[in-house]
XYZ file of C-alpha atoms in Angstrom:
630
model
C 148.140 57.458 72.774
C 145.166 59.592 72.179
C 146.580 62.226 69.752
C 148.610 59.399 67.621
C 145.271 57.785 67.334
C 143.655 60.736 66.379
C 146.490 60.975 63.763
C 146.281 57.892 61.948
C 142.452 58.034 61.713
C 142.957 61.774 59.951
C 145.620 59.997 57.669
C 143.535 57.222 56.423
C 140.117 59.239 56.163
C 142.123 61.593 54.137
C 143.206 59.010 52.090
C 139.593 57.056 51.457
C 137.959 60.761 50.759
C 140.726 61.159 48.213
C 139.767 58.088 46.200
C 136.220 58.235 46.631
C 135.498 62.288 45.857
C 138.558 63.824 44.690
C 139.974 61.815 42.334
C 136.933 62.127 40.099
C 136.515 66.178 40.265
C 139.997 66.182 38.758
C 139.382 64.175 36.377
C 136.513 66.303 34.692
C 138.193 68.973 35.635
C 140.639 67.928 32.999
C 137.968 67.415 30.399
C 135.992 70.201 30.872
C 136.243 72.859 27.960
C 138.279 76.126 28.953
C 135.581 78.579 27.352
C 131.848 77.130 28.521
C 133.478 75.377 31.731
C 131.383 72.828 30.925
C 132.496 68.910 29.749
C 133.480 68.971 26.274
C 130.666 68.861 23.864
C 131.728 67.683 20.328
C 135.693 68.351 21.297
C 137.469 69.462 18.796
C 141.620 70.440 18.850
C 143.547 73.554 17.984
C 146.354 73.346 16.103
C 148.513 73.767 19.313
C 146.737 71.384 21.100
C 144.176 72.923 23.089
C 140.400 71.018 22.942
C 137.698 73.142 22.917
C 133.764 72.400 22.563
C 133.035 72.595 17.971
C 129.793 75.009 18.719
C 131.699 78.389 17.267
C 132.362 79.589 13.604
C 135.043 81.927 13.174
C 135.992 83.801 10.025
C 138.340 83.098 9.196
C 137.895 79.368 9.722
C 140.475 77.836 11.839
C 141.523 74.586 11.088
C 139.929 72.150 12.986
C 140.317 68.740 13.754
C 137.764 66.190 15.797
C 139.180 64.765 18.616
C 137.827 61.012 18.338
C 139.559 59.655 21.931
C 138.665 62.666 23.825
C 135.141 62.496 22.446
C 135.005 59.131 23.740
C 136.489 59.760 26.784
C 133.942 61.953 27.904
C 130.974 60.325 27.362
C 132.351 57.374 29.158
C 133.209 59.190 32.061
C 129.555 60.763 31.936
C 128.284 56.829 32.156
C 130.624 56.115 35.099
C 129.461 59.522 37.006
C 125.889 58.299 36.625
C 125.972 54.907 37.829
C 128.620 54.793 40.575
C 128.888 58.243 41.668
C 126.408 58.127 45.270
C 123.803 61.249 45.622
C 125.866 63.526 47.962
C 123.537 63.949 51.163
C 124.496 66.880 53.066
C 123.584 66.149 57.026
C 124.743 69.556 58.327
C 125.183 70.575 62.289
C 122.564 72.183 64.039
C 121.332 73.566 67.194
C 121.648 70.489 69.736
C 123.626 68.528 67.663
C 127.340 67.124 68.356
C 129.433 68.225 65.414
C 132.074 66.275 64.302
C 135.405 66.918 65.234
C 137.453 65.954 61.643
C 135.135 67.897 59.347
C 136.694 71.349 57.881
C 134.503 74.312 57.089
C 130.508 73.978 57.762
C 130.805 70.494 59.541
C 128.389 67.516 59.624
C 126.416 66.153 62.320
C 128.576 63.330 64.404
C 126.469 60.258 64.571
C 129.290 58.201 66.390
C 131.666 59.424 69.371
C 134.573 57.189 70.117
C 135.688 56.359 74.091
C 139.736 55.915 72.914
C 139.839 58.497 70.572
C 137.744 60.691 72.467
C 136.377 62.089 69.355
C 133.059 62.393 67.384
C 132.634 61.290 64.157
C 129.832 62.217 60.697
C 129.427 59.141 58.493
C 132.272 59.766 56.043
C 135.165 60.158 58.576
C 133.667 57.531 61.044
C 134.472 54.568 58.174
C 137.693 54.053 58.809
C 136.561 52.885 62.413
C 134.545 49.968 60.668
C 137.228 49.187 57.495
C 140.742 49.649 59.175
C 142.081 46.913 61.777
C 143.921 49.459 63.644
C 140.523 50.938 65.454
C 138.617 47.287 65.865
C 139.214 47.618 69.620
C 137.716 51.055 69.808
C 134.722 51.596 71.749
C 132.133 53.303 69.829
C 128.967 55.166 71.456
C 126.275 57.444 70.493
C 127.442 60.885 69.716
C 128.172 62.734 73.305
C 129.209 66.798 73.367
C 130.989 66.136 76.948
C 133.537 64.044 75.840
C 136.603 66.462 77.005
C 135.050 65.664 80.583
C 136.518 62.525 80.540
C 140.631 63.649 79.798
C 142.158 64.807 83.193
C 143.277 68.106 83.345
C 146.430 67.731 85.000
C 147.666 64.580 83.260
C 146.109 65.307 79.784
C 145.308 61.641 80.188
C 141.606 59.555 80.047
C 139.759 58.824 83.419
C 140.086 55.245 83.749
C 139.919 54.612 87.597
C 137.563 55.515 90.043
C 138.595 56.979 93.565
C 136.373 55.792 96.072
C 137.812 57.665 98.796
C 136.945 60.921 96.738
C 134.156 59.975 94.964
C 135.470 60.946 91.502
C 137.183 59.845 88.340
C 140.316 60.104 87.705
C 143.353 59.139 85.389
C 146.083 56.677 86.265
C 148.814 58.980 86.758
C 146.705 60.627 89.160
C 146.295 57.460 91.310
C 149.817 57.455 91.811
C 150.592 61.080 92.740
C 147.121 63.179 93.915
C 145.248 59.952 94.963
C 147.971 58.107 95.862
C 147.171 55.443 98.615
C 143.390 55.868 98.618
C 140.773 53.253 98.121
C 140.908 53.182 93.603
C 139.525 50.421 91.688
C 138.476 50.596 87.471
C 135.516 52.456 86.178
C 134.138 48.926 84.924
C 134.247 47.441 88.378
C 132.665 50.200 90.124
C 129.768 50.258 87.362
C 129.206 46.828 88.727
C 129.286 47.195 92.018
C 127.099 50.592 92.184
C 124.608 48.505 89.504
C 123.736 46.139 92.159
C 122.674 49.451 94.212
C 120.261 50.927 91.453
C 117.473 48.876 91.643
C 116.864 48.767 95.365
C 117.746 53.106 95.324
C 114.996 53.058 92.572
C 112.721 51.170 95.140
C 112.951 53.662 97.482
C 112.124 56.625 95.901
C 108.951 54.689 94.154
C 107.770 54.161 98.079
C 108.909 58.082 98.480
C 107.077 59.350 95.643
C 103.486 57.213 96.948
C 104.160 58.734 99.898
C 104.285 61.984 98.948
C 101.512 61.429 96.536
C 99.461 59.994 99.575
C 100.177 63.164 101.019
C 99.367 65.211 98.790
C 96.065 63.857 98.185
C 95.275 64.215 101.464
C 96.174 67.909 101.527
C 94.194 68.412 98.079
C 91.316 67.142 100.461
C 92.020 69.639 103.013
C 91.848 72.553 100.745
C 87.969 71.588 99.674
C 87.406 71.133 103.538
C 88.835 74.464 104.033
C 86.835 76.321 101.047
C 83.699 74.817 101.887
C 84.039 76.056 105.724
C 84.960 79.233 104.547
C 82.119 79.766 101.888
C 79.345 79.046 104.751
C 80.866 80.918 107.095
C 81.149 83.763 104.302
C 77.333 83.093 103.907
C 76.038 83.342 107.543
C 78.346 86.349 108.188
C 76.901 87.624 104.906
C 73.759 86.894 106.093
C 74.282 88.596 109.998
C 75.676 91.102 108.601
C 72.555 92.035 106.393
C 70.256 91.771 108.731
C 72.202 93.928 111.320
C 72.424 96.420 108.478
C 68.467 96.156 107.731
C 67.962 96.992 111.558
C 70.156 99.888 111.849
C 68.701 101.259 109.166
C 65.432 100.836 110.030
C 66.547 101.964 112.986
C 67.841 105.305 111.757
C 64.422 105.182 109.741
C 63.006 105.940 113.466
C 65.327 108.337 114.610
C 64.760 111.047 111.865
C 61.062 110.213 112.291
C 61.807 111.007 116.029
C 63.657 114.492 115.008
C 60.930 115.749 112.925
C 58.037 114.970 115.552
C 60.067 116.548 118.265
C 61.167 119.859 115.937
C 56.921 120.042 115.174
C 55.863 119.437 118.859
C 58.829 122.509 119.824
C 57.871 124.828 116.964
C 53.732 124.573 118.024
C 54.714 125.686 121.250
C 56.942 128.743 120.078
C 54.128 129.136 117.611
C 51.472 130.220 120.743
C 54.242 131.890 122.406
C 54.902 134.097 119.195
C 50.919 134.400 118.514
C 50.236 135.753 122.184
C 52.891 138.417 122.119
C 51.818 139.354 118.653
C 48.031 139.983 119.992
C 49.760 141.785 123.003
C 51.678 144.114 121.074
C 48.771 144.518 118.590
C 46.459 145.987 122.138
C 49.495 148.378 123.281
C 49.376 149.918 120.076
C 45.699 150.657 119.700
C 46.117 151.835 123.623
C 49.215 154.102 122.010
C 47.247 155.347 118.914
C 44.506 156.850 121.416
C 46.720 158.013 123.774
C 47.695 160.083 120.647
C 44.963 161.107 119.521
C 43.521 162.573 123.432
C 46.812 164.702 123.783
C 44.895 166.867 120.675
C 41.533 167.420 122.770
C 40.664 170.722 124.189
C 38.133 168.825 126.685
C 39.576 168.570 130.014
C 36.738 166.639 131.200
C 37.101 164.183 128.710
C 40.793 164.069 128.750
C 40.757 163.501 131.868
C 38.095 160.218 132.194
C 39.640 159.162 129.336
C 43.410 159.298 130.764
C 43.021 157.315 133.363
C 40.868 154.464 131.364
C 44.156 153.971 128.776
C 47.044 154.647 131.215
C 45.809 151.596 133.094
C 47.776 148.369 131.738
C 46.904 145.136 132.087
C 49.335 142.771 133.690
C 51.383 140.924 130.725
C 50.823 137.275 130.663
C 54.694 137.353 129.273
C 56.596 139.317 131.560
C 59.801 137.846 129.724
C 60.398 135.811 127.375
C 62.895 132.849 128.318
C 62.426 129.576 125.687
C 65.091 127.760 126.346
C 66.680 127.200 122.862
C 65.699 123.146 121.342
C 68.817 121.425 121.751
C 69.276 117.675 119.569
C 72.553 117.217 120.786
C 70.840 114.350 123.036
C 70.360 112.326 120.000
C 73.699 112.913 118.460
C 75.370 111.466 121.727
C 72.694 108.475 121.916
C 73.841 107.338 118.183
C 77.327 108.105 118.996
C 76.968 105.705 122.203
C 74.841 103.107 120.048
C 77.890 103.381 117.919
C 80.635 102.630 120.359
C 78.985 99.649 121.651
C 77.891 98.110 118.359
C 81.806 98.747 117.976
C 82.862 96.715 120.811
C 80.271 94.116 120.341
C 81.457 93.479 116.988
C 85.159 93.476 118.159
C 84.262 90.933 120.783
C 84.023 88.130 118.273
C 87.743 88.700 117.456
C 89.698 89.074 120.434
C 87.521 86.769 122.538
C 88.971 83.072 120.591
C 92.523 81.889 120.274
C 94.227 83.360 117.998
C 96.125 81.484 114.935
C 99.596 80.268 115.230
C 101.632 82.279 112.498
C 103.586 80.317 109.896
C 107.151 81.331 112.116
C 105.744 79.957 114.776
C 104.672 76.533 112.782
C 108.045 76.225 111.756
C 109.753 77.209 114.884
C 108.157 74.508 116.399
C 110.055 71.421 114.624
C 106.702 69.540 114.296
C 104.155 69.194 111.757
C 100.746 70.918 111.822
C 97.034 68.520 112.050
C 95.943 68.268 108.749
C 92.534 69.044 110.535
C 90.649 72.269 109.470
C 90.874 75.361 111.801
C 87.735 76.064 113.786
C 85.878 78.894 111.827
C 85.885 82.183 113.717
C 82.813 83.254 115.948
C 80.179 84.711 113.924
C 77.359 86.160 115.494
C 74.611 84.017 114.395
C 70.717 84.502 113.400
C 69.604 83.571 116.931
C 72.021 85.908 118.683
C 70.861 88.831 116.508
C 66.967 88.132 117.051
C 67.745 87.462 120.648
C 66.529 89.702 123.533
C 69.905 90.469 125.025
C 71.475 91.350 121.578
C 68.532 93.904 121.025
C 68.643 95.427 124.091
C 72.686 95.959 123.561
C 71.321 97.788 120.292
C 68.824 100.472 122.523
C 71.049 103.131 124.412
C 68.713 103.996 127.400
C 69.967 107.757 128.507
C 68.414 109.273 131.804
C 64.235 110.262 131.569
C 64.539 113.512 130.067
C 63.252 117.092 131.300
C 61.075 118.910 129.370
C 60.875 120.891 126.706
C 64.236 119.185 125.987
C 64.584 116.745 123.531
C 63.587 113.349 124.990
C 66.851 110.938 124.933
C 64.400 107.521 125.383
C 63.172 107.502 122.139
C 66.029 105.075 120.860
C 64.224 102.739 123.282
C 61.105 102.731 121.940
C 60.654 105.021 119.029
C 57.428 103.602 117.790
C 55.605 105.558 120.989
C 56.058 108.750 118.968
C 54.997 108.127 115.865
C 52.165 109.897 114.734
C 51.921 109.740 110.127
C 52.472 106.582 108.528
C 52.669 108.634 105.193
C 56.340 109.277 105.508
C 59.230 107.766 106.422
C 61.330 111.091 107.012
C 58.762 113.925 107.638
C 59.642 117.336 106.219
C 61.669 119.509 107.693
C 58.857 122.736 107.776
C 55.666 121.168 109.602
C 52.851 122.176 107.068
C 50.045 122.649 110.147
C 50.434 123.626 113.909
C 49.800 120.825 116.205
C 48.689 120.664 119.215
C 51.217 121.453 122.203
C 50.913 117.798 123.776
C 49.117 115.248 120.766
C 48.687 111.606 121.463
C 51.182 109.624 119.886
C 49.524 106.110 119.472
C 50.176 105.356 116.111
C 52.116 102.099 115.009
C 55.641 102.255 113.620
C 56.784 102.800 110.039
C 58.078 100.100 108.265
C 61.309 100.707 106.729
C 60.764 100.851 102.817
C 63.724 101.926 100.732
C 62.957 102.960 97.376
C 62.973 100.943 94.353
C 66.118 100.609 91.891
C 65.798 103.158 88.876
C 65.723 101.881 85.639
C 65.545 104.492 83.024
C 68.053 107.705 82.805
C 65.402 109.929 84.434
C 64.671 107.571 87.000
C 68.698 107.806 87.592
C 68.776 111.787 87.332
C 66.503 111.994 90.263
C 69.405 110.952 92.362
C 72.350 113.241 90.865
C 74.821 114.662 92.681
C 77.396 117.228 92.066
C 81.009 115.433 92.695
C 84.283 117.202 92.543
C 87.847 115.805 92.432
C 90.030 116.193 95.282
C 93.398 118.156 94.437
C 95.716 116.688 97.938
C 94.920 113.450 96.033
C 95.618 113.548 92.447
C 98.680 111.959 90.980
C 101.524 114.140 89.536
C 101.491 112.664 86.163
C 97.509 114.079 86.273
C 95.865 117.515 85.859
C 92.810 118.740 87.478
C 90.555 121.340 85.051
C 86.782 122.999 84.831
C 86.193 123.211 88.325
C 88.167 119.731 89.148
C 85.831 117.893 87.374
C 88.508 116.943 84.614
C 91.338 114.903 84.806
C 94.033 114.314 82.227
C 97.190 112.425 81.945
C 100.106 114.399 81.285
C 103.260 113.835 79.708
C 105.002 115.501 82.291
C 105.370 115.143 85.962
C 103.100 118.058 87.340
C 104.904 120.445 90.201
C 101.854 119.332 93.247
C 103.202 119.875 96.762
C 103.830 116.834 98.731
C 100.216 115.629 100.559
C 99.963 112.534 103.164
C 96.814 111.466 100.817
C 97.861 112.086 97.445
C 98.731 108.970 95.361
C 102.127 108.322 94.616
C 102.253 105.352 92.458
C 98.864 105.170 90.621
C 98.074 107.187 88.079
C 94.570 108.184 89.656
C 92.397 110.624 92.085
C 89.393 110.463 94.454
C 86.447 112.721 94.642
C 86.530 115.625 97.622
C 83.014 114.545 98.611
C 82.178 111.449 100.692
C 78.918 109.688 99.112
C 76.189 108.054 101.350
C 72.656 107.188 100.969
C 71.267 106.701 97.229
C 73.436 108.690 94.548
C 74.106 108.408 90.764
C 76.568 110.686 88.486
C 78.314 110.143 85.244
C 81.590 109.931 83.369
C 82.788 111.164 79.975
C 85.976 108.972 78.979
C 88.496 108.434 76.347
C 91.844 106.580 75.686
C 93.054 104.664 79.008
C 90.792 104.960 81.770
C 88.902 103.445 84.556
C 85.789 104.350 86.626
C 85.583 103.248 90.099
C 84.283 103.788 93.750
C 86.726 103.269 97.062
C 87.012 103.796 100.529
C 88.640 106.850 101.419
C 91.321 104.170 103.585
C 92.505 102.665 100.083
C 96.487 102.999 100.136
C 98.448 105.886 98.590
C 101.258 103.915 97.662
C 102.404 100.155 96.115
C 101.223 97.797 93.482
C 97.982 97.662 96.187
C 96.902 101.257 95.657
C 95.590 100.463 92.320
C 91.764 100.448 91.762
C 90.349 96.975 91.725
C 93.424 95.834 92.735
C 92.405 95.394 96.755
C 88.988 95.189 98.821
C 88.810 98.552 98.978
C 87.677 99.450 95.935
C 85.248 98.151 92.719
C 86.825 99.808 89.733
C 85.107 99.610 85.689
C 87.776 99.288 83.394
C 86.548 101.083 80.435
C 89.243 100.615 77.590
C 89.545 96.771 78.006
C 86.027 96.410 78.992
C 86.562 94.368 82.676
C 85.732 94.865 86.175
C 88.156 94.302 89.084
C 87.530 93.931 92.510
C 90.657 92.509 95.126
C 92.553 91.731 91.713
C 89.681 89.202 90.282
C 88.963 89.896 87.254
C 85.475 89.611 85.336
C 85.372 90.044 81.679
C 82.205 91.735 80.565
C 79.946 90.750 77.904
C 78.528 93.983 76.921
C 80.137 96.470 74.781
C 80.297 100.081 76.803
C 79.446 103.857 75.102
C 81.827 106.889 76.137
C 79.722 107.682 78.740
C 78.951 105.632 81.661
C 76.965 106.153 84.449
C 77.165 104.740 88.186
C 74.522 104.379 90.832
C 75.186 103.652 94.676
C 72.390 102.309 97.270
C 74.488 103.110 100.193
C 71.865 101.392 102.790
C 71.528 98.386 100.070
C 74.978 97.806 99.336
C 74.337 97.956 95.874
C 76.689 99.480 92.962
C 75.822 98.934 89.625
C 77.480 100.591 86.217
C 75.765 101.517 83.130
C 76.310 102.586 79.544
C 74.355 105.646 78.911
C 73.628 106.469 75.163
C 70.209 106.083 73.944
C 69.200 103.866 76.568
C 70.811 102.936 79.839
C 72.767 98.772 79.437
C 73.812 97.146 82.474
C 77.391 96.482 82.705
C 78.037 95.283 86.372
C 75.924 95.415 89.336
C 77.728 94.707 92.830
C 75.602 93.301 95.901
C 77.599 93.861 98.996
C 77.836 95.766 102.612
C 79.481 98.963 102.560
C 81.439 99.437 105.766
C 82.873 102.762 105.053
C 82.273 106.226 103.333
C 82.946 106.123 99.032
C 84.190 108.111 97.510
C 84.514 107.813 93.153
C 87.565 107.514 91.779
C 89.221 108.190 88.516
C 92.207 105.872 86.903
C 93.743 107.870 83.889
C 97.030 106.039 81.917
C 95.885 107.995 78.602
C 93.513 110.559 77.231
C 90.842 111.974 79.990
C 88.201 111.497 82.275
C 85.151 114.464 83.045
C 82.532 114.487 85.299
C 79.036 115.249 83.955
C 78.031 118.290 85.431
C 73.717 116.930 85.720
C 73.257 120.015 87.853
């Protein structure tokens, strides 16, 4: 049924097209002069009958003869063209579009797809659907591309019935043979039946999606609970953390303080020890020089009283000399102890509360979490630190020392040995003896770190000499000038395989570990970044990367940014070739510069250092030197 259908609708389209479009092409074609290809203009007729348009003089002049009907002809059929000839509208196929299925060559876009013919149909060929009688029962419907969808496969046939039992559509020859004694019934009726369903399915979800929404809101609330109870906690940590810092270093303010007094109180008393054998040697060679000088006498008498007045020595005050050498080791192991217990104090906080249920074990479970906030973790707070139990944990209290060892109590109370409020580390040659025992009454130093620098020779004043380390370079770099210059290579380099050398970053870290206050700076050009890392930072993965983890505060100098744990900050000033970086160890402050004529802030960083930096160098393209300021 379907293909004579699709027959008779190619038969009479054909037809209609041919009377409509055809018929008048071959008609001009007919009257359309064999030389210009043109309609005849001013026809005029050959001898043997051919018509041809009178523009042309020959010599000699053929005899020529007007065509009066044709003349007439033409410009009538000119008339006709004009007023009942439609404008042709092309409405072409394109992407997304259902083509239709009777148009030859480039084919037009199908406005109309018929259900019997299974078919689509562009406005010319779809006609005969509204003139002929034949397709008045066909079902017409917007234009659909998955037509074929609804012809069975096996049967070749439409899908008019529905199989409940199966849940599909299928043809009627199919209910007969595949489906044969299941539950069928027509497409129409099950479209009513399941229609009765859709509004109360629609329902459902509705009160499905509020509840989700409801949900969701709630969980939207949640996440501010949870970033608000993580910023403060950030801040009073922060905050502990600071002032713990402040105190140890105020505390190691002491302790150097502590090593200076001791070395001047040790070297006085070597001093007298060195200044009475020096007098005593100075006596037994006078008493030598006379002895001398009587073996040339010729007096016996006065060799003789004289003899026995030098011979005589006086008993030596220093029959040996045994200092026992100044040993500081007693310190070392008294900041070594402070350290272990600061260590355990510090790890107390962790492994003393519950810890978290892991998102395996969540979903092991079978039950949904509280949306309730977890308990933040337990800080040690402002009280705890300026309590008297948390302060005493800070002092290690060795055994009462003997002397002239060093004494091991003055982690205790340091400020019982201070004696210049001039200096917070005194030199390390005393510049006047002091007395063997001096009274140490004066109050402790306050701890006074210096101020930031601000112009380039305020900087220099803290310059160190940095050199790259070779175990960590990357293959695809090369170390030069006394591995202070990196460059990217083109080719993988022939290194030997190192535990710290990085593997999938294209970058290197410094051989020295920086501490206290330092400043150096970089010469750069092409690809490169500038940064300052942990010596713990990974060797390997995406994570390795400068800026790219908390490990690490990395200046990217060709895109001007700054990246820290893979945040980003765009920077607003523009950057020179040369930058230069100073660290405040103690502070916890970083801060980058572009030197040229005058020293521009790029980024400053205000944090707690927990470990020992080292600078690092990122080079994709081009190079990277250290400044030699030295």
């Amino acid at each position: 049924m379907s293909a004579e259908c699709v027959s008779t609708v190619d038969e009479l389209a054909n037809s209609w097209l041919s009377l409509r479009i055809k018929m008048p092409q071959l008609d001009r074609e007919k009257l359309c002069c064999s030389i210009c290809l043109d309609l005849l203009k001013d026809p005029v007729t050959l001898p043997c009958g051919h018509s041809y348009c009178g523009r042309k003089t020959f010599i000699p002049r053929p005899v020529l003869g007007k065509n009066t009907m044709l003349a007439e002809l033409v410009e009538e059929l000119k008339k006709t063209e004009l007023q009942a000839a439609p404008p042709v509208h092309h409405n072409y196929a394109g992407p997304g579009d259902v083509p239709c299925d009777f148009c030859t060559g480039r084919k037009q876009r199908a406005t109309k797809s018929c259900l019997q013919c299974l078919a689509s149909y562009c406005d010319d060929h779809l006609q005969p659907h509204y003139d002929s009688q034949a397709f008045q029962s066909h079902k017409l419907v917007e234009a659909s591309a998955n037509l074929q969808e609804k012809i069975c496969s096996l049967h070749n046939k439409v899908k008019k019935v529905f199989c409940r039992s199966d849940k599909q559509c299928i043809c009627y020859l199919c209910s007969i043979s595949e489906h044969k004694g299941h539950d069928v019934m027509s497409l129409a009726a099950e479209r009513a039946e399941r229609q009765t369903e859709l509004d109360p399915c629609r329902q459902n979800i509705q009160r499905r999606i509020q509840d989700l929404e409801q949900d969701l809101m709630v969980l939207q609330k949640q996440v501010g609970v949870i970033r608000s109870s993580a910023d403060e906690a950030a801040r009073n940590s922060q905050t502990v953390f600071s002032q713990l810092a402040q105190l140890i270093a105020r505390r190691s303010s002491e302790v150097q303080q502590q090593i200076r007094i001791q070395q001047e109180t040790e070297t006085c008393r070597v001093k007298e020890l060195e200044e009475k054998v020096q007098n005593e040697i100075a006596e037994l060679k006078k008493k030598d020089w006379e002895l001398k000088q009587l073996s040339y006498t010729e007096d016996h008498h006065h060799f003789l009283l004289t003899f026995y007045l030098l011979s005589a020595l006086g008993k030596s005050t220093h029959t040996s000399v045994n200092v026992p050498p100044s040993s500081f080791e007693e310190v070392t192991a008294a900041v070594s102890q402070l350290k272990d217990k600061l260590q355990d104090l510090l790890s107390q906080g962790w492994t003393q509360g519950e810890a978290p249920l892991r998102p395996a074990e969540l979903e092991g479970s079978g039950t949904q979490p509280h949306m309730v906030p977890p308990p933040p973790p337990s800080f040690i707070t402002k009280e705890e630190v300026k309590s008297a139990a948390f302060q005493q944990q800070l002092r290690v209290v060795p055994p009462p020392p003997a002397p002239p060892s060093f004494p091991k109590s003055f982690l205790k109370q340091p400020q019982q040995h201070l004696v210049s409020p001039t200096s917070s580390v005194p030199p390390a040659e005393p510049t006047a003896l002091a007395p063997p025992h001096p009274a140490l009454v004066t109050p402790p130093l306050p701890f006074a770190p210096p101020a930031e620098p601000k112009t380039r020779n305020e900087f220099l004043q803290y310059m160190c000499p940095i050199t790259l380390d070779p175990n960590t370079v990357s293959k695809w770099l090369s170390l030069s000038e006394g591995n202070r210059k990196v460059t990217y290579m083109k080719k993988e380099q022939s290194y030997p395989d190192h535990p710290e050398r990085f593997s999938d970053s294209l970058q290197v870290l410094s051989k020295e570990a920086l501490s206290g206050w330092c400043y150096w700076e970089v010469k750069w050009s092409k690809f490169v970044a500038i940064a300052v890392a942990y010596k713990s930072i990974s060797r390997t993965g995406s994570e390795s990367g400068f800026g790219f983890n908390d490990k690490s505060w990395a200046l990217w100098c060709h895109n001007n940014e700054f990246r820290y744990d893979s945040t980003t900050t765009f920077l607003q000033v523009s950057q020179s070739s040369k930058i230069g970086v100073y660290m405040d160890q103690s502070a916890g402050i970083l801060s980058f510069h572009s030197v040229s004529d005058s020293m521009t802030l790029l980024q400053k960083v205000e944090t707690t250092f927990t470990e020992p930096l080292h600078v690092g160098l990122w080079v994709c393209s081009g190079s990277a030197k250290l400044v030699q300021l030295l």
